[in-house]
PDB file of C-alpha atoms in Angstrom:
ATOM      1  CA  UNK S  16      -6.669 -12.150  55.461  1.00 49.00           C
ATOM      2  CA  UNK S  17      -9.613 -10.382  53.746  1.00 54.00           C
ATOM      3  CA  UNK S  18     -10.725 -11.808  49.826  1.00 53.00           C
ATOM      4  CA  UNK S  19      -8.975  -8.998  48.255  1.00 50.00           C
ATOM      5  CA  UNK S  20      -5.539 -10.631  49.693  1.00 51.00           C
ATOM      6  CA  UNK S  21      -7.064 -13.126  48.298  1.00 51.00           C
ATOM      7  CA  UNK S  22      -7.774 -12.233  44.768  1.00 54.00           C
ATOM      8  CA  UNK S  23      -4.518 -10.273  44.273  1.00 54.00           C
ATOM      9  CA  UNK S  24      -1.836 -13.163  43.670  1.00 55.00           C
ATOM     10  CA  UNK S  25      -4.504 -15.084  41.553  1.00 59.00           C
ATOM     11  CA  UNK S  26      -4.568 -12.177  38.988  1.00 62.00           C
ATOM     12  CA  UNK S  27      -0.860 -11.811  38.614  1.00 78.00           C
ATOM     13  CA  UNK S  28      -0.828 -15.142  37.891  1.00 81.00           C
ATOM     14  CA  UNK S  29      -3.069 -15.055  34.920  1.00 83.00           C
ATOM     15  CA  UNK S  30      -1.255 -12.133  34.237  1.00 84.00           C
ATOM     16  CA  UNK S  31       2.181 -14.124  33.600  1.00 84.00           C
ATOM     17  CA  UNK S  32      -0.099 -16.663  32.285  1.00 85.00           C
ATOM     18  CA  UNK S  33      -1.181 -14.657  29.655  1.00 86.00           C
ATOM     19  CA  UNK S  34       2.142 -12.745  28.905  1.00 85.00           C
ATOM     20  CA  UNK S  35       3.536 -16.595  28.652  1.00 87.00           C
ATOM     21  CA  UNK S  36       1.225 -17.923  26.200  1.00 90.00           C
ATOM     22  CA  UNK S  37       1.961 -14.381  24.263  1.00 90.00           C
ATOM     23  CA  UNK S  38       5.695 -14.426  24.108  1.00 90.00           C
ATOM     24  CA  UNK S  39       5.835 -17.225  20.997  1.00 90.00           C
ATOM     25  CA  UNK S  40       4.166 -14.475  19.119  1.00 90.00           C
ATOM     26  CA  UNK S  41       5.224 -11.477  20.607  1.00 91.00           C
ATOM     27  CA  UNK S  42       8.953 -11.926  20.078  1.00 93.00           C
ATOM     28  CA  UNK S  43       9.033 -12.013  16.964  1.00 92.00           C
ATOM     29  CA  UNK S  44       7.436  -9.019  15.981  1.00 91.00           C
ATOM     30  CA  UNK S  45       9.842  -7.095  18.772  1.00 92.00           C
ATOM     31  CA  UNK S  46      12.620  -8.814  16.875  1.00 92.00           C
ATOM     32  CA  UNK S  47      11.939  -8.447  13.469  1.00 91.00           C
ATOM     33  CA  UNK S  48       9.304  -5.788  13.744  1.00 90.00           C
ATOM     34  CA  UNK S  49       9.782  -2.946  16.267  1.00 91.00           C
ATOM     35  CA  UNK S  50      12.955  -3.775  16.585  1.00 93.00           C
ATOM     36  CA  UNK S  51      14.363  -2.607  13.383  1.00 91.00           C
ATOM     37  CA  UNK S  52      11.934   0.186  13.213  1.00 92.00           C
ATOM     38  CA  UNK S  53      13.995   2.033  16.735  1.00 93.00           C
ATOM     39  CA  UNK S  54      17.698   0.567  14.681  1.00 93.00           C
ATOM     40  CA  UNK S  55      16.513   2.134  11.280  1.00 92.00           C
ATOM     41  CA  UNK S  56      15.957   5.160  13.219  1.00 94.00           C
ATOM     42  CA  UNK S  57      18.773   5.733  15.087  1.00 95.00           C
ATOM     43  CA  UNK S  58      21.032   5.184  11.998  1.00 94.00           C
ATOM     44  CA  UNK S  59      19.117   7.918  10.649  1.00 95.00           C
ATOM     45  CA  UNK S  60      21.692  10.507  12.773  1.00 96.00           C
ATOM     46  CA  UNK S  61      24.698   7.884  11.873  1.00 94.00           C
ATOM     47  CA  UNK S  62      27.421   7.907   9.594  1.00 94.00           C
ATOM     48  CA  UNK S  63      26.328   4.624   8.921  1.00 93.00           C
ATOM     49  CA  UNK S  64      28.012   3.301   5.546  1.00 91.00           C
ATOM     50  CA  UNK S  65      29.218  -0.318   4.787  1.00 89.00           C
ATOM     51  CA  UNK S  66      32.098   1.008   2.896  1.00 89.00           C
ATOM     52  CA  UNK S  67      33.790   2.466   6.466  1.00 87.00           C
ATOM     53  CA  UNK S  68      32.410   0.107   8.893  1.00 88.00           C
ATOM     54  CA  UNK S  69      34.989   1.559  11.275  1.00 89.00           C
ATOM     55  CA  UNK S  70      34.110   5.522  11.303  1.00 89.00           C
ATOM     56  CA  UNK S  71      30.433   4.770  12.547  1.00 91.00           C
ATOM     57  CA  UNK S  72      29.540   7.708  14.679  1.00 93.00           C
ATOM     58  CA  UNK S  73      26.527  10.241  15.100  1.00 94.00           C
ATOM     59  CA  UNK S  74      26.503  12.838  13.475  1.00 94.00           C
ATOM     60  CA  UNK S  75      23.481  15.156  13.815  1.00 93.00           C
ATOM     61  CA  UNK S  76      20.761  15.880  11.092  1.00 94.00           C
ATOM     62  CA  UNK S  77      23.343  15.590   8.779  1.00 95.00           C
ATOM     63  CA  UNK S  78      21.521  13.049   7.053  1.00 95.00           C
ATOM     64  CA  UNK S  79      18.586  14.248   6.734  1.00 96.00           C
ATOM     65  CA  UNK S  80      20.074  17.680   5.100  1.00 95.00           C
ATOM     66  CA  UNK S  81      21.686  15.462   2.935  1.00 95.00           C
ATOM     67  CA  UNK S  82      18.822  13.866   1.634  1.00 95.00           C
ATOM     68  CA  UNK S  83      16.581  17.400   1.688  1.00 95.00           C
ATOM     69  CA  UNK S  84      19.094  18.886  -0.294  1.00 95.00           C
ATOM     70  CA  UNK S  85      19.116  16.151  -2.823  1.00 93.00           C
ATOM     71  CA  UNK S  86      18.743  17.630  -6.477  1.00 93.00           C
ATOM     72  CA  UNK S  87      16.341  14.784  -7.159  1.00 93.00           C
ATOM     73  CA  UNK S  88      13.421  15.203  -4.269  1.00 94.00           C
ATOM     74  CA  UNK S  89      11.220  17.115  -5.593  1.00 94.00           C
ATOM     75  CA  UNK S  90      10.599  14.313  -8.631  1.00 94.00           C
ATOM     76  CA  UNK S  91      10.757  11.831  -6.346  1.00 95.00           C
ATOM     77  CA  UNK S  92       8.149  13.735  -3.959  1.00 95.00           C
ATOM     78  CA  UNK S  93       6.144  14.763  -7.090  1.00 95.00           C
ATOM     79  CA  UNK S  94       5.861  10.577  -8.390  1.00 95.00           C
ATOM     80  CA  UNK S  95       5.516   9.034  -4.977  1.00 95.00           C
ATOM     81  CA  UNK S  96       2.792  11.755  -4.996  1.00 95.00           C
ATOM     82  CA  UNK S  97       1.968  10.691  -8.304  1.00 95.00           C
ATOM     83  CA  UNK S  98       2.685   6.656  -7.603  1.00 96.00           C
ATOM     84  CA  UNK S  99      -0.207   6.800  -4.369  1.00 95.00           C
ATOM     85  CA  UNK S 100      -3.292   9.071  -5.342  1.00 94.00           C
ATOM     86  CA  UNK S 101      -3.450   7.960  -8.533  1.00 96.00           C
ATOM     87  CA  UNK S 102      -3.113   4.070  -7.793  1.00 96.00           C
ATOM     88  CA  UNK S 103      -5.180   4.599  -5.094  1.00 95.00           C
ATOM     89  CA  UNK S 104      -8.347   6.528  -6.613  1.00 96.00           C
ATOM     90  CA  UNK S 105      -8.307   3.945  -9.920  1.00 96.00           C
ATOM     91  CA  UNK S 106      -7.622   0.948  -8.302  1.00 95.00           C
ATOM     92  CA  UNK S 107     -10.954   1.815  -5.832  1.00 96.00           C
ATOM     93  CA  UNK S 108     -12.933   2.906  -8.477  1.00 96.00           C
ATOM     94  CA  UNK S 109     -12.340  -0.374 -10.189  1.00 95.00           C
ATOM     95  CA  UNK S 110     -12.359  -2.475  -7.305  1.00 94.00           C
ATOM     96  CA  UNK S 111     -15.773  -0.846  -6.475  1.00 94.00           C
ATOM     97  CA  UNK S 112     -17.416  -1.761  -9.591  1.00 93.00           C
ATOM     98  CA  UNK S 113     -16.013  -5.180  -9.820  1.00 92.00           C
ATOM     99  CA  UNK S 114     -17.298  -5.857  -6.133  1.00 92.00           C
ATOM    100  CA  UNK S 115     -20.768  -4.354  -7.209  1.00 91.00           C
ATOM    101  CA  UNK S 116     -20.640  -7.068 -10.264  1.00 90.00           C
ATOM    102  CA  UNK S 117     -19.797 -10.185  -8.068  1.00 88.00           C
ATOM    103  CA  UNK S 118     -22.442  -8.738  -5.478  1.00 86.00           C
ATOM    104  CA  UNK S 119     -25.052 -10.074  -7.961  1.00 83.00           C
ATOM    105  CA  UNK S 120     -25.724 -14.199  -7.948  1.00 81.00           C
ATOM    106  CA  UNK S 121     -24.838 -15.278 -11.079  1.00 81.00           C
ATOM    107  CA  UNK S 122     -23.886 -19.317 -13.089  1.00 81.00           C
ATOM    108  CA  UNK S 123     -19.972 -18.881 -12.487  1.00 80.00           C
ATOM    109  CA  UNK S 124     -19.685 -15.878  -9.832  1.00 79.00           C
ATOM    110  CA  UNK S 125     -16.633 -18.377  -8.115  1.00 80.00           C
ATOM    111  CA  UNK S 126     -14.702 -18.678 -11.265  1.00 82.00           C
ATOM    112  CA  UNK S 127     -14.767 -14.944 -12.094  1.00 81.00           C
ATOM    113  CA  UNK S 128     -13.770 -14.363  -7.989  1.00 79.00           C
ATOM    114  CA  UNK S 129     -11.134 -16.514  -8.807  1.00 80.00           C
ATOM    115  CA  UNK S 130      -9.853 -14.765 -11.820  1.00 81.00           C
ATOM    116  CA  UNK S 131      -9.994 -11.248 -10.058  1.00 80.00           C
ATOM    117  CA  UNK S 132      -8.378 -11.950  -7.199  1.00 81.00           C
ATOM    118  CA  UNK S 133      -5.570 -14.106  -8.132  1.00 80.00           C
ATOM    119  CA  UNK S 134      -3.147 -10.496  -9.065  1.00 81.00           C
ATOM    120  CA  UNK S 135      -3.078 -10.600  -4.991  1.00 83.00           C
ATOM    121  CA  UNK S 136      -2.266 -13.873  -4.585  1.00 84.00           C
ATOM    122  CA  UNK S 137       1.393 -12.962  -6.715  1.00 86.00           C
ATOM    123  CA  UNK S 138       4.398 -11.284  -5.162  1.00 88.00           C
ATOM    124  CA  UNK S 139       4.700  -7.512  -6.217  1.00 89.00           C
ATOM    125  CA  UNK S 140       8.253  -8.296  -7.810  1.00 90.00           C
ATOM    126  CA  UNK S 141       6.906 -10.970  -9.987  1.00 92.00           C
ATOM    127  CA  UNK S 142       4.211  -8.582 -11.478  1.00 92.00           C
ATOM    128  CA  UNK S 143       7.009  -6.169 -12.203  1.00 93.00           C
ATOM    129  CA  UNK S 144       8.712  -8.162 -14.152  1.00 94.00           C
ATOM    130  CA  UNK S 145       5.527  -9.637 -16.354  1.00 94.00           C
ATOM    131  CA  UNK S 146       4.675  -6.437 -16.524  1.00 94.00           C
ATOM    132  CA  UNK S 147       8.438  -4.942 -17.683  1.00 94.00           C
ATOM    133  CA  UNK S 148       7.930  -7.488 -20.327  1.00 94.00           C
ATOM    134  CA  UNK S 149       4.312  -6.477 -21.726  1.00 95.00           C
ATOM    135  CA  UNK S 150       5.826  -3.003 -21.752  1.00 94.00           C
ATOM    136  CA  UNK S 151       9.008  -3.968 -23.371  1.00 92.00           C
ATOM    137  CA  UNK S 152       9.341  -1.186 -26.685  1.00 89.00           C
ATOM    138  CA  UNK S 153      10.774  -4.045 -28.889  1.00 88.00           C
ATOM    139  CA  UNK S 154       8.413  -7.210 -28.024  1.00 89.00           C
ATOM    140  CA  UNK S 155       6.082  -5.988 -25.434  1.00 91.00           C
ATOM    141  CA  UNK S 156       2.428  -7.070 -26.045  1.00 93.00           C
ATOM    142  CA  UNK S 157       0.713  -3.521 -25.178  1.00 94.00           C
ATOM    143  CA  UNK S 158       2.931  -1.994 -28.416  1.00 93.00           C
ATOM    144  CA  UNK S 159       1.697  -5.198 -30.492  1.00 93.00           C
ATOM    145  CA  UNK S 160      -1.781  -4.265 -29.434  1.00 94.00           C
ATOM    146  CA  UNK S 161      -1.545  -1.057 -30.163  1.00 94.00           C
ATOM    147  CA  UNK S 162      -0.057  -1.066 -33.429  1.00 94.00           C
ATOM    148  CA  UNK S 163      -2.606  -3.520 -34.709  1.00 93.00           C
ATOM    149  CA  UNK S 164      -5.344  -1.687 -32.988  1.00 93.00           C
ATOM    150  CA  UNK S 165      -4.090   1.386 -35.305  1.00 91.00           C
ATOM    151  CA  UNK S 166      -3.225   3.308 -32.492  1.00 91.00           C
ATOM    152  CA  UNK S 167       0.155   3.809 -32.424  1.00 89.00           C
ATOM    153  CA  UNK S 168       2.010   3.910 -35.412  1.00 90.00           C
ATOM    154  CA  UNK S 169       5.657   3.708 -34.047  1.00 91.00           C
ATOM    155  CA  UNK S 170       6.670   1.529 -30.679  1.00 92.00           C
ATOM    156  CA  UNK S 171       6.609   3.326 -27.886  1.00 93.00           C
ATOM    157  CA  UNK S 172       9.476   2.567 -25.408  1.00 92.00           C
ATOM    158  CA  UNK S 173       7.545   2.434 -22.269  1.00 93.00           C
ATOM    159  CA  UNK S 174      10.036   2.005 -19.771  1.00 93.00           C
ATOM    160  CA  UNK S 175      13.048   3.858 -21.469  1.00 91.00           C
ATOM    161  CA  UNK S 176      11.401   7.230 -22.645  1.00 91.00           C
ATOM    162  CA  UNK S 177      10.723   9.116 -19.132  1.00 90.00           C
ATOM    163  CA  UNK S 178       8.002  10.567 -20.421  1.00 90.00           C
ATOM    164  CA  UNK S 179       5.938   7.395 -20.335  1.00 93.00           C
ATOM    165  CA  UNK S 180       7.937   5.777 -17.261  1.00 94.00           C
ATOM    166  CA  UNK S 181       6.065   6.812 -14.775  1.00 94.00           C
ATOM    167  CA  UNK S 182       2.662   6.020 -16.383  1.00 94.00           C
ATOM    168  CA  UNK S 183       3.681   2.615 -17.142  1.00 95.00           C
ATOM    169  CA  UNK S 184       4.349   1.695 -13.565  1.00 95.00           C
ATOM    170  CA  UNK S 185       1.070   3.104 -12.241  1.00 96.00           C
ATOM    171  CA  UNK S 186      -0.645   1.002 -14.365  1.00 95.00           C
ATOM    172  CA  UNK S 187       1.197  -2.358 -13.530  1.00 95.00           C
ATOM    173  CA  UNK S 188       0.604  -0.712  -9.663  1.00 95.00           C
ATOM    174  CA  UNK S 189      -3.785  -0.319 -10.638  1.00 95.00           C
ATOM    175  CA  UNK S 190      -3.548  -3.999 -12.050  1.00 93.00           C
ATOM    176  CA  UNK S 191      -2.289  -5.535  -8.958  1.00 93.00           C
ATOM    177  CA  UNK S 192      -4.135  -3.744  -6.073  1.00 92.00           C
ATOM    178  CA  UNK S 193      -7.626  -3.759  -7.873  1.00 93.00           C
ATOM    179  CA  UNK S 194      -8.389  -7.575  -6.378  1.00 92.00           C
ATOM    180  CA  UNK S 195      -8.127  -5.795  -2.900  1.00 92.00           C
ATOM    181  CA  UNK S 196     -10.614  -3.429  -3.224  1.00 94.00           C
ATOM    182  CA  UNK S 197     -12.438  -6.114  -4.785  1.00 92.00           C
ATOM    183  CA  UNK S 198     -11.840  -8.706  -2.445  1.00 90.00           C
ATOM    184  CA  UNK S 199     -12.242  -6.241   0.792  1.00 92.00           C
ATOM    185  CA  UNK S 200     -15.728  -4.375  -0.756  1.00 93.00           C
ATOM    186  CA  UNK S 201     -17.352  -7.437  -1.383  1.00 91.00           C
ATOM    187  CA  UNK S 202     -16.845  -8.958   1.538  1.00 90.00           C
ATOM    188  CA  UNK S 203     -18.543  -5.749   3.012  1.00 92.00           C
ATOM    189  CA  UNK S 204     -20.893  -5.630   0.909  1.00 92.00           C
ATOM    190  CA  UNK S 205     -22.036  -9.672   1.401  1.00 89.00           C
ATOM    191  CA  UNK S 206     -22.856  -8.451   5.032  1.00 89.00           C
ATOM    192  CA  UNK S 207     -25.178  -5.789   4.501  1.00 90.00           C
ATOM    193  CA  UNK S 208     -28.569  -7.030   6.234  1.00 91.00           C
ATOM    194  CA  UNK S 209     -31.446  -8.098   3.659  1.00 88.00           C
ATOM    195  CA  UNK S 210     -33.690  -6.531   5.675  1.00 89.00           C
ATOM    196  CA  UNK S 211     -32.340  -3.100   3.956  1.00 89.00           C
ATOM    197  CA  UNK S 212     -33.304  -3.580   0.962  1.00 89.00           C
ATOM    198  CA  UNK S 213     -36.688  -4.745   1.643  1.00 89.00           C
ATOM    199  CA  UNK S 214     -36.981  -1.701   3.564  1.00 90.00           C
ATOM    200  CA  UNK S 215     -35.814   0.647  -0.218  1.00 89.00           C
ATOM    201  CA  UNK S 216     -37.568  -1.639  -2.014  1.00 88.00           C
ATOM    202  CA  UNK S 217     -40.746  -0.609   0.344  1.00 89.00           C
ATOM    203  CA  UNK S 218     -40.283   2.926  -0.204  1.00 87.00           C
ATOM    204  CA  UNK S 219     -39.310   2.773  -4.149  1.00 87.00           C
ATOM    205  CA  UNK S 220     -35.599   3.222  -4.225  1.00 87.00           C
ATOM    206  CA  UNK S 221     -33.555   2.438  -7.692  1.00 89.00           C
ATOM    207  CA  UNK S 222     -30.469   0.498  -7.468  1.00 86.00           C
ATOM    208  CA  UNK S 223     -28.513   3.714  -7.782  1.00 88.00           C
ATOM    209  CA  UNK S 224     -30.452   5.186  -4.880  1.00 90.00           C
ATOM    210  CA  UNK S 225     -29.665   1.834  -3.183  1.00 89.00           C
ATOM    211  CA  UNK S 226     -25.913   2.290  -3.792  1.00 90.00           C
ATOM    212  CA  UNK S 227     -25.692   5.762  -2.163  1.00 90.00           C
ATOM    213  CA  UNK S 228     -27.946   5.240   0.925  1.00 90.00           C
ATOM    214  CA  UNK S 229     -27.518   1.938   2.197  1.00 91.00           C
ATOM    215  CA  UNK S 230     -24.330   0.201   0.390  1.00 92.00           C
ATOM    216  CA  UNK S 231     -21.823   2.781   0.649  1.00 91.00           C
ATOM    217  CA  UNK S 232     -23.554   3.913   4.340  1.00 91.00           C
ATOM    218  CA  UNK S 233     -23.395   0.785   5.658  1.00 91.00           C
ATOM    219  CA  UNK S 234     -19.890  -0.421   3.981  1.00 92.00           C
ATOM    220  CA  UNK S 235     -17.882   3.244   4.750  1.00 90.00           C
ATOM    221  CA  UNK S 236     -16.082   1.846   7.760  1.00 89.00           C
ATOM    222  CA  UNK S 237     -14.429  -0.776   5.337  1.00 91.00           C
ATOM    223  CA  UNK S 238     -14.027   1.717   2.666  1.00 92.00           C
ATOM    224  CA  UNK S 239     -12.357   4.221   5.336  1.00 91.00           C
ATOM    225  CA  UNK S 240     -10.006   1.688   6.875  1.00 90.00           C
ATOM    226  CA  UNK S 241      -8.834  -0.178   3.268  1.00 92.00           C
ATOM    227  CA  UNK S 242      -8.075   3.148   1.711  1.00 93.00           C
ATOM    228  CA  UNK S 243      -5.858   4.249   4.610  1.00 92.00           C
ATOM    229  CA  UNK S 244      -4.460   1.141   4.692  1.00 92.00           C
ATOM    230  CA  UNK S 245      -3.890   0.872   1.080  1.00 93.00           C
ATOM    231  CA  UNK S 246      -1.847   4.124   1.203  1.00 94.00           C
ATOM    232  CA  UNK S 247       0.020   3.068   3.338  1.00 93.00           C
ATOM    233  CA  UNK S 248       1.058   0.099   1.813  1.00 93.00           C
ATOM    234  CA  UNK S 249       1.539   2.270  -2.045  1.00 95.00           C
ATOM    235  CA  UNK S 250       3.896   4.148  -0.380  1.00 95.00           C
ATOM    236  CA  UNK S 251       6.038   1.421   0.850  1.00 91.00           C
ATOM    237  CA  UNK S 252       5.726  -0.671  -1.829  1.00 91.00           C
ATOM    238  CA  UNK S 253       8.979  -0.548  -4.368  1.00 91.00           C
ATOM    239  CA  UNK S 254       8.402  -3.861  -5.654  1.00 92.00           C
ATOM    240  CA  UNK S 255       7.232  -3.133  -9.099  1.00 94.00           C
ATOM    241  CA  UNK S 256       9.041   0.265 -10.019  1.00 94.00           C
ATOM    242  CA  UNK S 257      12.154  -1.502  -8.684  1.00 91.00           C
ATOM    243  CA  UNK S 258      11.556  -4.743 -11.389  1.00 92.00           C
ATOM    244  CA  UNK S 259      10.195  -2.819 -13.747  1.00 94.00           C
ATOM    245  CA  UNK S 260      12.345   0.451 -14.221  1.00 92.00           C
ATOM    246  CA  UNK S 261      14.599  -0.050 -11.088  1.00 89.00           C
ATOM    247  CA  UNK S 262      13.887   3.796 -10.495  1.00 88.00           C
ATOM    248  CA  UNK S 263      14.817   4.780 -14.076  1.00 84.00           C
ATOM    249  CA  UNK S 264      15.151   5.875 -16.727  1.00 90.00           C
ATOM    250  CA  UNK S 265      17.399   8.883 -15.624  1.00 87.00           C
ATOM    251  CA  UNK S 266      16.294   8.579 -11.619  1.00 87.00           C
ATOM    252  CA  UNK S 267      12.256   9.227 -13.113  1.00 91.00           C
ATOM    253  CA  UNK S 268      10.094   6.728 -11.539  1.00 93.00           C
ATOM    254  CA  UNK S 269      11.924   7.043  -8.162  1.00 94.00           C
ATOM    255  CA  UNK S 270       9.177   7.348  -5.048  1.00 95.00           C
ATOM    256  CA  UNK S 271      10.780   7.429  -1.287  1.00 94.00           C
ATOM    257  CA  UNK S 272      10.866   3.558  -0.668  1.00 93.00           C
ATOM    258  CA  UNK S 273      12.639   2.919  -4.044  1.00 94.00           C
ATOM    259  CA  UNK S 274      14.887   6.214  -3.196  1.00 94.00           C
ATOM    260  CA  UNK S 275      15.867   4.323   0.282  1.00 94.00           C
ATOM    261  CA  UNK S 276      16.533   1.210  -1.597  1.00 92.00           C
ATOM    262  CA  UNK S 277      18.536   3.139  -4.016  1.00 92.00           C
ATOM    263  CA  UNK S 278      20.559   3.963  -0.977  1.00 92.00           C
ATOM    264  CA  UNK S 279      21.022   0.484   0.780  1.00 92.00           C
ATOM    265  CA  UNK S 280      21.694  -1.104  -2.808  1.00 90.00           C
ATOM    266  CA  UNK S 281      23.851   0.065  -4.061  1.00 89.00           C
ATOM    267  CA  UNK S 282      24.815   3.055  -2.174  1.00 89.00           C
ATOM    268  CA  UNK S 283      25.625   1.190   1.458  1.00 92.00           C
ATOM    269  CA  UNK S 284      24.798   4.042   3.095  1.00 94.00           C
ATOM    270  CA  UNK S 285      22.537   2.557   5.903  1.00 94.00           C
ATOM    271  CA  UNK S 286      22.865   6.172   7.126  1.00 94.00           C
ATOM    272  CA  UNK S 287      21.082   7.950   4.339  1.00 94.00           C
ATOM    273  CA  UNK S 288      18.508   5.747   3.768  1.00 94.00           C
ATOM    274  CA  UNK S 289      17.518   5.395   8.147  1.00 95.00           C
ATOM    275  CA  UNK S 290      16.691   9.357   7.337  1.00 96.00           C
ATOM    276  CA  UNK S 291      14.768   8.762   4.530  1.00 96.00           C
ATOM    277  CA  UNK S 292      12.672   6.465   6.200  1.00 95.00           C
ATOM    278  CA  UNK S 293      12.586   8.625   9.039  1.00 96.00           C
ATOM    279  CA  UNK S 294      10.584  11.087   6.151  1.00 95.00           C
ATOM    280  CA  UNK S 295       8.647   8.651   5.278  1.00 95.00           C
ATOM    281  CA  UNK S 296       7.108   7.907   8.486  1.00 94.00           C
ATOM    282  CA  UNK S 297       6.706  11.102   9.702  1.00 95.00           C
ATOM    283  CA  UNK S 298       5.104  12.077   6.516  1.00 95.00           C
ATOM    284  CA  UNK S 299       2.727   8.570   6.533  1.00 94.00           C
ATOM    285  CA  UNK S 300       1.544   9.350  10.969  1.00 94.00           C
ATOM    286  CA  UNK S 301       0.513  12.637   9.394  1.00 94.00           C
ATOM    287  CA  UNK S 302      -1.166  11.556   6.436  1.00 92.00           C
ATOM    288  CA  UNK S 303      -3.047   9.258   8.768  1.00 90.00           C
ATOM    289  CA  UNK S 304      -4.206  11.352  11.266  1.00 91.00           C
ATOM    290  CA  UNK S 305      -5.482  13.659   9.207  1.00 90.00           C
ATOM    291  CA  UNK S 306      -7.082  11.051   7.721  1.00 88.00           C
ATOM    292  CA  UNK S 307      -9.287   9.997  10.022  1.00 84.00           C
ATOM    293  CA  UNK S 308      -9.594  12.850  11.599  1.00 85.00           C
ATOM    294  CA  UNK S 309     -11.204  13.867   8.116  1.00 85.00           C
ATOM    295  CA  UNK S 310     -12.969  11.313   7.577  1.00 79.00           C
ATOM    296  CA  UNK S 311     -14.600  11.181  11.273  1.00 72.00           C
ATOM    297  CA  UNK S 312     -13.678   7.452  11.319  1.00 64.00           C
ATOM    298  CA  UNK S 313     -14.763   6.701  14.637  1.00 62.00           C
ATOM    299  CA  UNK S 314     -18.397   7.743  13.770  1.00 58.00           C
ATOM    300  CA  UNK S 315     -18.123   6.343   9.992  1.00 58.00           C
ATOM    301  CA  UNK S 316     -21.395   3.224   9.693  1.00 53.00           C
ATOM    302  CA  UNK S 317     -23.750   5.611  11.718  1.00 54.00           C
ATOM    303  CA  UNK S 318     -27.261   5.521  10.279  1.00 50.00           C
TER     304      UNK S 318
END
């Protein structure tokens, strides 16, 4: 028996042991994540309604045709784009400014960090309820502040007027997501070697030049990763909208994820909801591939 024959069963036992150790972590992921995904994809091609469970059958692409022919779909797609990109841009911009401030050493920095990170520790649904009260057209604090500042002459129905409803839910989402970028970008900045700033000082760089040529290039991998993830999370984040407007008034604040929930909660139509879910997966896959290609993510962070 040669050495190779001796090693082979030892490697197999090692692999089996590793697999055995991973099973407690793998089983919940498979059962709670991958199985629902595959089941949802199958449902997308079925007539699957809670009101008629005796008539579950494959119907091809009929659910997709129904979704694509929905008269509300153009508004929903427009809302989805506004919801994702306005939220992302302002969350990132405000979070980046806050991270620059938090990167500086000053008395009480920990207290300020705690206050800024507070929103990220709350549930999205609870935040939606709080902002629903703040934007209330009769007793909301936003209307009171605007009236006292003289910016408006009468109360605005922020959540009951279709012209203001989408704006209101996006404001709440921006407030919620700023903390994420502040946390991640501050952590990335704290890993920048002091030698880079010392070299920049020796070259006579000012604050803006340090930000453009030291900070941003160094934390670029974090920026690419966090913005890519945040788009996916915002896209799949119906909590605030559902708590504030429930997609109304007159479907004016529906995005794809709330539209999907609406089909499940009120319509009981898992087939249509599955089709919307598959469309969402395809859109996010295309976005991710395009984003990683456009940003040249594999080369990010190279000096």
